[in-house]
Tab-separated table of C-alpha atoms in Angstrom:
chain	number	residue	atom	x	y	z
O	1	MET	CA	129.378	69.082	116.008
O	2	SER	CA	127.317	67.116	118.516
O	3	ASP	CA	128.657	67.251	122.100
O	4	ALA	CA	131.272	69.853	121.193
O	5	SER	CA	132.124	72.284	123.972
O	6	PHE	CA	133.570	75.808	123.980
O	7	ASP	CA	134.145	78.528	126.520
O	8	VAL	CA	132.243	80.980	124.309
O	9	VAL	CA	129.864	80.469	121.401
O	10	ILE	CA	129.046	83.548	119.310
O	11	VAL	CA	126.097	83.570	116.941
O	12	GLY	CA	126.757	85.824	113.949
O	13	ALA	CA	129.978	86.830	112.189
O	14	GLY	CA	129.219	90.513	111.695
O	15	PRO	CA	131.153	93.366	113.338
O	16	ALA	CA	129.725	92.661	116.801
O	17	GLY	CA	130.321	88.907	116.731
O	18	LEU	CA	133.800	89.103	115.227
O	19	SER	CA	134.830	91.832	117.678
O	20	ALA	CA	133.705	89.711	120.617
O	21	ALA	CA	135.530	86.699	119.174
O	22	MET	CA	138.736	88.684	118.714
O	23	VAL	CA	138.747	89.622	122.395
O	24	THR	CA	137.923	86.177	123.746
O	25	ALA	CA	140.251	84.304	121.396
O	26	LYS	CA	143.203	86.584	122.179
O	27	ALA	CA	142.522	86.007	125.885
O	28	GLY	CA	142.901	82.263	125.333
O	29	LEU	CA	139.250	81.238	125.591
O	30	SER	CA	138.066	78.514	123.238
O	31	THR	CA	135.766	80.458	120.929
O	32	LEU	CA	133.320	79.303	118.270
O	33	VAL	CA	131.608	81.708	115.852
O	34	ILE	CA	128.590	80.346	113.969
O	35	GLU	CA	127.593	82.192	110.798
O	36	ARG	CA	124.662	81.306	108.558
O	37	GLY	CA	126.152	83.036	105.500
O	38	GLU	CA	128.640	81.549	103.057
O	39	TYR	CA	131.393	83.582	104.730
O	40	PRO	CA	131.575	86.516	107.174
O	41	GLY	CA	130.094	89.521	105.388
O	42	SER	CA	128.351	87.559	102.640
O	43	LYS	CA	124.887	88.642	103.788
O	44	ASN	CA	125.792	91.953	105.404
O	45	VAL	CA	124.634	95.257	103.960
O	46	MET	CA	125.480	98.753	105.103
O	47	GLY	CA	126.025	102.170	103.594
O	48	GLY	CA	129.729	101.553	103.760
O	49	VAL	CA	131.477	103.674	106.428
O	50	ILE	CA	133.549	102.379	109.341
O	51	TYR	CA	135.206	104.562	111.963
O	52	THR	CA	138.838	104.199	112.921
O	53	HIS	CA	138.446	104.728	116.668
O	54	ALA	CA	136.575	101.492	117.345
O	55	THR	CA	138.143	99.387	114.607
O	56	ASN	CA	141.717	100.232	115.550
O	57	GLN	CA	141.170	99.042	119.128
O	58	LEU	CA	140.418	95.553	117.859
O	59	PHE	CA	142.532	95.419	114.718
O	60	PRO	CA	145.501	97.760	115.252
O	61	ARG	CA	146.562	99.712	112.170
O	62	PHE	CA	143.977	97.839	110.133
O	63	TRP	CA	144.192	100.376	107.307
O	64	GLU	CA	147.626	99.036	106.332
O	65	LYS	CA	146.276	95.611	105.372
O	66	ALA	CA	142.471	95.585	105.459
O	67	PRO	CA	140.407	95.991	102.250
O	68	VAL	CA	139.326	99.601	102.823
O	69	GLU	CA	138.157	101.811	99.979
O	70	ARG	CA	138.851	105.515	100.705
O	71	PRO	CA	139.542	107.572	103.837
O	72	VAL	CA	136.684	110.050	104.258
O	73	ILE	CA	138.086	113.594	104.211
O	74	GLU	CA	134.831	115.423	103.508
O	75	GLN	CA	131.335	114.975	104.905
O	76	ARG	CA	128.392	116.726	103.314
O	77	TYR	CA	124.815	117.110	104.518
O	78	TRP	CA	122.361	117.997	101.772
O	79	PHE	CA	118.736	119.001	102.324
O	80	LEU	CA	116.914	118.270	99.082
O	81	ASP	CA	113.949	120.022	97.514
O	82	GLU	CA	112.416	119.044	94.164
O	83	ASP	CA	115.271	120.368	92.017
O	84	SER	CA	117.847	121.817	94.406
O	85	HIS	CA	119.722	121.220	97.620
O	86	PHE	CA	120.942	123.266	100.549
O	87	GLY	CA	124.227	121.928	101.838
O	88	ILE	CA	126.493	121.911	104.872
O	89	THR	CA	130.051	120.640	104.401
O	90	TYR	CA	133.042	119.896	106.568
O	91	ARG	CA	136.357	119.011	104.959
O	92	SER	CA	139.761	118.442	106.530
O	93	ASP	CA	142.990	117.087	105.080
O	94	LYS	CA	143.787	115.876	108.607
O	95	PHE	CA	141.333	113.076	107.901
O	96	SER	CA	143.493	111.889	104.996
O	97	SER	CA	146.430	110.894	107.210
O	98	GLU	CA	146.925	108.618	110.216
O	99	PRO	CA	145.084	107.850	112.375
O	100	TYR	CA	142.321	108.844	109.930
O	101	ASN	CA	138.702	109.200	111.042
O	102	ALA	CA	136.631	106.954	108.807
O	103	PHE	CA	136.847	104.809	105.690
O	104	THR	CA	134.348	103.684	103.106
O	105	VAL	CA	134.326	99.894	102.837
O	106	PHE	CA	132.446	96.978	101.362
O	107	ARG	CA	131.239	94.830	104.216
O	108	ALA	CA	131.496	91.620	102.180
O	109	LYS	CA	135.236	92.216	101.849
O	110	PHE	CA	135.922	93.875	105.184
O	111	ASP	CA	134.018	91.393	107.361
O	112	ARG	CA	135.704	88.512	105.558
O	113	TRP	CA	139.079	90.057	106.354
O	114	MET	CA	138.078	90.510	110.017
O	115	GLY	CA	137.067	86.858	110.084
O	116	GLU	CA	140.537	85.862	108.898
O	117	GLN	CA	142.126	87.898	111.698
O	118	VAL	CA	139.805	86.314	114.243
O	119	GLU	CA	140.717	82.822	113.040
O	120	ALA	CA	144.410	83.727	113.197
O	121	ALA	CA	143.828	84.736	116.842
O	122	GLY	CA	142.577	81.227	117.574
O	123	ALA	CA	138.792	81.315	117.145
O	124	VAL	CA	136.893	78.750	115.095
O	125	ILE	CA	134.385	80.054	112.537
O	126	ILE	CA	131.870	77.743	110.919
O	127	THR	CA	129.712	79.098	108.103
O	128	GLU	CA	126.507	78.108	106.314
O	129	THR	CA	125.196	76.913	109.656
O	130	VAL	CA	122.002	78.045	111.346
O	131	VAL	CA	121.518	78.095	115.103
O	132	LYS	CA	118.015	76.791	115.729
O	133	GLU	CA	117.709	77.490	119.437
O	134	LEU	CA	119.517	77.992	122.704
O	135	THR	CA	119.827	75.245	125.301
O	136	TRP	CA	118.966	75.910	128.942
O	137	GLU	CA	119.495	74.232	132.282
O	138	ASN	CA	117.987	75.657	135.467
O	139	ASP	CA	117.250	79.002	133.739
O	140	ARG	CA	120.832	79.326	132.505
O	141	CYS	CA	121.844	79.299	128.839
O	142	THR	CA	124.257	76.402	128.328
O	143	GLY	CA	124.810	76.378	124.578
O	144	VAL	CA	123.111	76.168	121.195
O	145	VAL	CA	121.419	73.716	118.873
O	146	VAL	CA	122.656	73.981	115.281
O	147	GLY	CA	120.875	73.041	112.089
O	148	ARG	CA	123.342	70.406	111.026
O	149	ASP	CA	121.628	67.268	112.323
O	150	ARG	CA	120.432	69.395	115.243
O	151	GLY	CA	123.759	68.945	116.940
O	152	LYS	CA	124.309	70.556	120.327
O	153	VAL	CA	127.241	72.767	121.215
O	154	LYS	CA	127.868	73.462	124.883
O	155	ALA	CA	129.215	76.805	126.076
O	156	ASN	CA	129.742	78.638	129.328
O	157	ILE	CA	128.622	81.846	127.605
O	158	VAL	CA	126.659	82.503	124.413
O	159	ILE	CA	126.900	85.910	122.755
O	160	LEU	CA	124.025	86.668	120.397
O	161	ALA	CA	125.235	88.918	117.577
O	162	GLU	CA	122.623	87.644	115.155
O	163	GLY	CA	121.671	90.983	113.623
O	164	VAL	CA	118.324	92.683	113.283
O	165	ASN	CA	116.484	89.406	112.588
O	166	CYS	CA	116.973	88.422	116.222
O	167	LEU	CA	114.961	85.200	116.343
O	168	LEU	CA	117.061	83.616	119.084
O	169	SER	CA	116.751	86.690	121.301
O	170	GLN	CA	112.993	86.533	120.812
O	171	GLN	CA	112.863	82.787	121.512
O	172	ALA	CA	114.764	83.419	124.742
O	173	LYS	CA	112.284	86.185	125.645
O	174	LEU	CA	115.093	88.731	125.705
O	175	GLN	CA	113.539	90.658	122.827
O	176	LYS	CA	109.865	91.212	122.083
O	177	HIS	CA	108.399	91.417	118.599
O	178	ILE	CA	109.989	94.446	116.911
O	179	PRO	CA	107.319	96.917	115.722
O	180	PRO	CA	107.593	98.456	112.222
O	181	GLU	CA	108.337	101.894	113.681
O	182	HIS	CA	111.549	100.422	115.134
O	183	LEU	CA	112.792	99.101	111.778
O	184	ALA	CA	114.047	100.839	108.657
O	185	SER	CA	114.077	99.223	105.250
O	186	ALA	CA	117.130	100.235	103.247
O	187	VAL	CA	118.166	99.594	99.668
O	188	LYS	CA	121.618	100.174	98.259
O	189	GLU	CA	123.128	100.117	94.806
O	190	VAL	CA	126.803	100.045	93.864
O	191	LEU	CA	127.555	101.971	90.672
O	192	SER	CA	130.885	101.411	88.947
O	193	LEU	CA	132.709	104.578	87.859
O	194	PRO	CA	136.392	105.154	87.015
O	195	ARG	CA	138.345	106.496	89.974
O	196	GLU	CA	139.593	109.496	88.012
O	197	LYS	CA	136.021	110.602	87.362
O	198	ILE	CA	135.125	110.134	91.025
O	199	GLU	CA	138.021	112.292	92.143
O	200	ASP	CA	137.235	114.953	89.550
O	201	ARG	CA	133.499	115.137	90.306
O	202	PHE	CA	133.922	115.188	94.076
O	203	ASN	CA	136.926	117.541	93.981
O	204	ILE	CA	139.278	115.254	95.887
O	205	GLU	CA	142.880	114.120	95.577
O	206	LYS	CA	143.876	110.602	94.580
O	207	GLY	CA	142.581	108.061	97.072
O	208	GLN	CA	140.508	110.485	99.153
O	209	GLY	CA	136.814	109.987	99.834
O	210	VAL	CA	133.576	111.916	100.356
O	211	THR	CA	130.278	111.000	101.992
O	212	ILE	CA	126.982	112.783	101.381
O	213	GLU	CA	124.007	112.327	103.711
O	214	LEU	CA	120.724	113.327	102.092
O	215	PHE	CA	117.540	114.535	103.784
O	216	GLY	CA	114.176	115.969	102.765
O	217	LYS	CA	112.988	115.073	99.270
O	218	SER	CA	115.311	112.066	99.198
O	219	THR	CA	112.822	110.243	101.433
O	220	GLN	CA	109.668	112.085	100.280
O	221	GLY	CA	109.394	113.606	103.759
O	222	MET	CA	109.365	110.228	105.504
O	223	LEU	CA	111.603	109.530	108.484
O	224	GLY	CA	114.872	108.243	107.089
O	225	THR	CA	117.975	109.242	105.172
O	226	ALA	CA	119.713	108.630	101.887
O	227	PHE	CA	123.409	108.581	101.110
O	228	LEU	CA	126.049	108.715	98.405
O	229	TYR	CA	129.552	107.467	99.224
O	230	THR	CA	132.738	107.266	97.171
O	231	ASN	CA	134.655	103.995	96.839
O	232	LYS	CA	137.860	103.345	94.888
O	233	ASP	CA	136.189	102.838	91.538
O	234	SER	CA	132.499	102.898	92.381
O	235	LEU	CA	129.805	104.824	94.234
O	236	SER	CA	127.458	103.488	96.892
O	237	ILE	CA	124.020	105.085	96.785
O	238	GLY	CA	121.060	104.152	98.921
O	239	VAL	CA	118.028	105.170	100.913
O	240	GLY	CA	116.462	103.894	104.117
O	241	VAL	CA	113.031	104.707	105.567
O	242	LEU	CA	111.067	103.464	108.563
O	243	VAL	CA	108.995	100.408	107.679
O	244	SER	CA	105.964	102.027	109.337
O	245	SER	CA	106.263	105.053	107.020
O	246	LEU	CA	106.520	102.856	103.932
O	247	MET	CA	103.429	100.967	105.052
O	248	ASP	CA	101.475	104.181	105.668
O	249	ARG	CA	102.440	105.709	102.325
O	250	HIS	CA	102.346	102.466	100.302
O	251	ILE	CA	105.695	103.325	98.739
O	252	ASN	CA	108.367	100.879	97.640
O	253	GLN	CA	111.807	102.037	98.741
O	254	ASN	CA	113.198	101.162	95.298
O	255	GLU	CA	110.999	103.942	93.915
O	256	LEU	CA	112.730	106.321	96.313
O	257	LEU	CA	116.134	105.163	95.119
O	258	GLU	CA	115.282	105.626	91.442
O	259	ALA	CA	113.842	109.090	92.135
O	260	LEU	CA	116.998	109.977	94.060
O	261	LYS	CA	119.184	108.950	91.123
O	262	ARG	CA	117.176	111.286	88.871
O	263	HIS	CA	117.487	114.295	91.200
O	264	PRO	CA	119.352	117.212	89.522
O	265	SER	CA	121.880	117.356	92.374
O	266	ILE	CA	122.652	113.630	92.201
O	267	LYS	CA	122.321	112.836	88.493
O	268	PRO	CA	125.569	114.570	87.391
O	269	LEU	CA	127.567	112.805	90.109
O	270	ILE	CA	126.525	109.335	88.959
O	271	ALA	CA	126.310	110.051	85.215
O	272	GLY	CA	127.931	107.344	83.090
O	273	SER	CA	128.078	104.852	85.941
O	274	GLU	CA	126.923	101.270	85.560
O	275	PRO	CA	124.966	99.249	88.132
O	276	LYS	CA	127.186	96.656	89.762
O	277	GLU	CA	125.249	95.413	92.797
O	278	TYR	CA	121.828	95.853	94.368
O	279	MET	CA	120.889	94.848	97.892
O	280	ALA	CA	118.276	95.418	100.584
O	281	HIS	CA	118.405	95.157	104.339
O	282	LEU	CA	116.523	95.904	107.556
O	283	ILE	CA	118.130	98.299	110.031
O	284	PRO	CA	117.178	98.463	113.741
O	285	GLU	CA	116.033	101.979	114.612
O	286	GLY	CA	114.449	101.440	118.014
O	287	GLY	CA	117.399	103.066	119.743
O	288	TYR	CA	117.627	103.164	123.515
O	289	LYS	CA	113.878	102.751	124.010
O	290	GLY	CA	113.791	99.726	121.737
O	291	MET	CA	116.672	97.875	123.372
O	292	PRO	CA	115.947	94.333	124.488
O	293	LYS	CA	117.124	92.689	127.676
O	294	ILE	CA	120.810	92.248	126.791
O	295	VAL	CA	121.959	89.998	129.639
O	296	ASP	CA	120.694	86.795	131.229
O	297	HIS	CA	122.310	83.805	132.899
O	298	GLY	CA	124.973	82.626	130.441
O	299	VAL	CA	123.984	84.895	127.549
O	300	MET	CA	124.604	88.426	126.219
O	301	VAL	CA	123.209	90.309	123.208
O	302	ALA	CA	125.333	92.657	121.079
O	303	GLY	CA	125.215	94.813	117.950
O	304	ASP	CA	122.079	95.159	115.827
O	305	ALA	CA	120.352	92.446	117.849
O	306	ALA	CA	120.607	94.805	120.836
O	307	MET	CA	119.262	97.774	118.794
O	308	LEU	CA	122.629	99.499	119.077
O	309	VAL	CA	122.372	101.856	116.102
O	310	ASN	CA	122.744	105.618	116.159
O	311	GLY	CA	121.129	106.596	112.870
O	312	LEU	CA	121.594	110.316	113.429
O	313	HIS	CA	125.363	109.933	113.381
O	314	ARG	CA	125.535	107.045	110.921
O	315	GLU	CA	126.898	104.674	113.557
O	316	GLY	CA	125.855	101.063	113.310
O	317	SER	CA	129.002	99.018	112.773
O	318	ASN	CA	130.832	101.374	115.124
O	319	LEU	CA	128.488	100.590	118.012
O	320	ALA	CA	128.377	96.931	117.038
O	321	MET	CA	132.143	96.599	117.292
O	322	MET	CA	132.303	98.406	120.623
O	323	SER	CA	129.475	96.334	122.084
O	324	GLY	CA	131.107	93.137	120.820
O	325	LYS	CA	134.390	94.201	122.390
O	326	MET	CA	132.700	94.874	125.746
O	327	ALA	CA	130.751	91.612	125.620
O	328	GLY	CA	134.015	89.792	124.918
O	329	GLU	CA	135.767	91.525	127.813
O	330	THR	CA	132.886	90.610	130.109
O	331	ALA	CA	133.099	86.980	128.988
O	332	VAL	CA	136.829	86.910	129.772
O	333	ALA	CA	136.251	88.379	133.251
O	334	ALA	CA	133.434	85.882	133.912
O	335	HIS	CA	135.727	82.962	133.040
O	336	GLU	CA	138.388	84.312	135.376
O	337	LYS	CA	135.790	84.258	138.162
O	338	GLY	CA	134.196	81.016	137.024
O	339	ASP	CA	130.823	82.746	137.355
O	340	PHE	CA	128.456	83.025	134.365
O	341	SER	CA	125.425	84.328	136.208
O	342	ARG	CA	123.274	87.246	135.148
O	343	GLU	CA	124.810	89.322	137.933
O	344	THR	CA	128.362	88.829	136.675
O	345	LEU	CA	127.435	89.316	133.011
O	346	SER	CA	125.581	92.513	133.924
O	347	HIS	CA	128.997	94.184	133.925
O	348	TYR	CA	128.545	94.181	130.141
O	349	ARG	CA	125.619	96.567	130.422
O	350	GLU	CA	127.561	98.697	132.893
O	351	LYS	CA	130.429	98.932	130.423
O	352	LEU	CA	127.998	100.078	127.738
O	353	LYS	CA	126.490	102.642	130.113
O	354	GLU	CA	129.876	104.114	130.954
O	355	SER	CA	130.850	104.392	127.282
O	356	PHE	CA	129.629	106.662	124.498
O	357	VAL	CA	127.493	103.800	123.187
O	358	LEU	CA	124.601	104.074	125.640
O	359	LYS	CA	125.304	107.700	126.509
O	360	ASP	CA	124.684	108.658	122.884
O	361	LEU	CA	121.640	106.408	122.510
O	362	MET	CA	120.164	107.858	125.696
O	363	LYS	CA	120.855	111.382	124.455
O	364	TYR	CA	118.920	110.781	121.232
O	365	GLN	CA	116.287	108.399	122.578
O	366	ASN	CA	113.385	110.748	121.765
O	367	THR	CA	114.616	111.982	118.372
O	368	ALA	CA	112.940	109.418	116.118
O	369	GLY	CA	109.580	109.698	117.864
O	370	PHE	CA	109.778	113.486	117.785
O	371	LEU	CA	110.515	113.652	114.055
O	372	GLU	CA	107.875	111.038	113.278
O	373	SER	CA	105.229	113.131	115.065
O	374	HIS	CA	106.555	116.418	113.631
O	375	ARG	CA	106.798	115.527	109.944
O	376	TYR	CA	107.136	119.151	108.868
O	377	PHE	CA	110.783	119.037	110.016
O	378	LEU	CA	111.329	116.597	107.165
O	379	GLU	CA	109.118	118.405	104.658
O	380	PHE	CA	108.711	122.105	105.420
O	381	TYR	CA	112.216	123.011	106.605
O	382	PRO	CA	114.263	121.445	103.751
O	383	LYS	CA	111.926	123.170	101.281
O	384	ALA	CA	112.111	126.487	103.162
O	385	LEU	CA	115.924	126.367	103.257
O	386	ASN	CA	116.106	125.810	99.512
O	387	GLN	CA	113.597	128.535	98.694
O	388	ALA	CA	115.370	131.024	100.954
O	389	ALA	CA	118.761	130.197	99.416
O	390	HIS	CA	117.353	130.538	95.894
O	391	GLN	CA	115.944	133.953	96.692
O	392	PHE	CA	119.123	135.068	98.478
O	393	PHE	CA	121.503	134.082	95.669
O	394	THR	CA	119.351	135.304	92.787
O	395	VAL	CA	120.590	138.643	91.448
O	396	ASP	CA	117.575	140.337	89.874
O	397	GLY	CA	117.763	144.014	90.756
O	398	ILE	CA	115.738	143.687	93.939
O	399	PRO	CA	117.425	145.470	96.876
O	400	LYS	CA	118.831	143.100	99.466
O	401	LYS	CA	116.695	144.505	102.269
O	402	GLU	CA	113.593	143.828	100.194
O	403	LYS	CA	114.867	140.319	99.468
O	404	GLN	CA	115.165	139.645	103.174
O	405	ARG	CA	111.551	140.751	103.639
O	406	MET	CA	110.464	138.484	100.781
O	407	ILE	CA	112.323	135.505	102.238
O	408	LEU	CA	110.740	136.074	105.636
O	409	LYS	CA	107.296	136.532	104.097
O	410	ASN	CA	107.550	133.303	102.088
O	411	ILE	CA	108.692	131.304	105.088
O	412	THR	CA	106.035	132.673	107.442
O	413	LYS	CA	103.243	131.884	104.978
O	414	GLU	CA	103.272	128.330	106.273
O	415	ARG	CA	104.713	128.736	109.773
O	416	SER	CA	104.772	131.852	111.893
O	417	LEU	CA	107.961	133.125	113.492
O	418	ARG	CA	106.516	132.104	116.841
O	419	LYS	CA	105.983	128.522	115.621
O	420	ILE	CA	109.455	128.405	114.084
O	421	GLY	CA	110.954	129.596	117.350
O	422	THR	CA	108.962	126.951	119.225
O	423	ASP	CA	110.106	124.312	116.726
O	424	MET	CA	113.763	125.183	117.210
O	425	PHE	CA	113.389	125.100	120.979
O	426	LYS	CA	111.711	121.672	120.823
O	427	LEU	CA	114.411	120.350	118.511
O	428	TRP	CA	117.134	121.713	120.766
O	429	ARG	CA	115.573	119.964	123.762
O	430	VAL	CA	115.353	116.668	121.905
O	431	LEU	CA	118.927	116.836	120.637
O	432	GLY	CA	120.448	118.603	123.626
């Protein structure tokens, strides 16, 4: 490995790194991807949903050959109380046919498949190799130092797609220390269950899939979400909460997961299943405000390492792939010019700005801070929704007009109508 030289070296074989490599390799640039795991995807954890729009741009008609689980035809949002949930659902059979909208996947399988496509396009992927540091000459990144005998690899451009544990970005002073309020700790369990039972319990046709996003009691009122997704013959269930919240409350996220599995709304859906896998992972939640410096002379940062996660819309891999694609395109353009300066590579950030990636992150940049400082949105409102629904749907001889008064009275015991109106206005401003 010593004295090797490539046009582009990419650190990390996740969605961002592999997407960048696909672009540069197809353009004819000599491309090396360095992955510390046993194979692409071996150490990657996610809830398990990828979106077609981004993936299809890099791997056309991937659903015909990639190891996907189920196309998602129904998305549910459940707001949990102690023993009930209030739900919002959207379902469309249009999502069960081409070009689809989203699929559930296992990253260990899907990333490995993407790696194979990237290698077929001409890139070189080496695994079980750690990049120790970047090399610099006259303030320009010129390559990497790898763990194997501390060999050096030269490159015109290095793309850091190293994930949330962005040690190289920090060494290069592109990223500062990430505070606990900008990180979520997530745990996930895969529960095996026959596909016929999955389709019966979730009311879907053969091969179709459902996702459920869970709020409120699922995180004990802490800032975060939980989820339950259908795979071919298993379910993925998990919960993620800000590290700062876990530290404040002294709660282990595994306790949250076990409590979630016992919830009356969840227990029947997973009944009879058997644990197959368990994993934990950190998720970057700093959003737009937590983004590092993503461009310097000879180097770009993409994916989780660049804090490109939109937790509100469950978009992590989606943004990672798009950022990797744009970083790859910028690398190709830089090689055409023969200019690898910060100024030329800054077109990468401009591409992100012009796309939905940064537009969405900018739109929601204050959401996490707002919810963290207004905890009652995560505690009071899910509970109030459930109590109001219980009262509304209970037939007990009380006239409906009186029921409406009772519902209003119960809700305004804790928050006045004026405060509720103010809350909704504040939320609208944050999300609008």
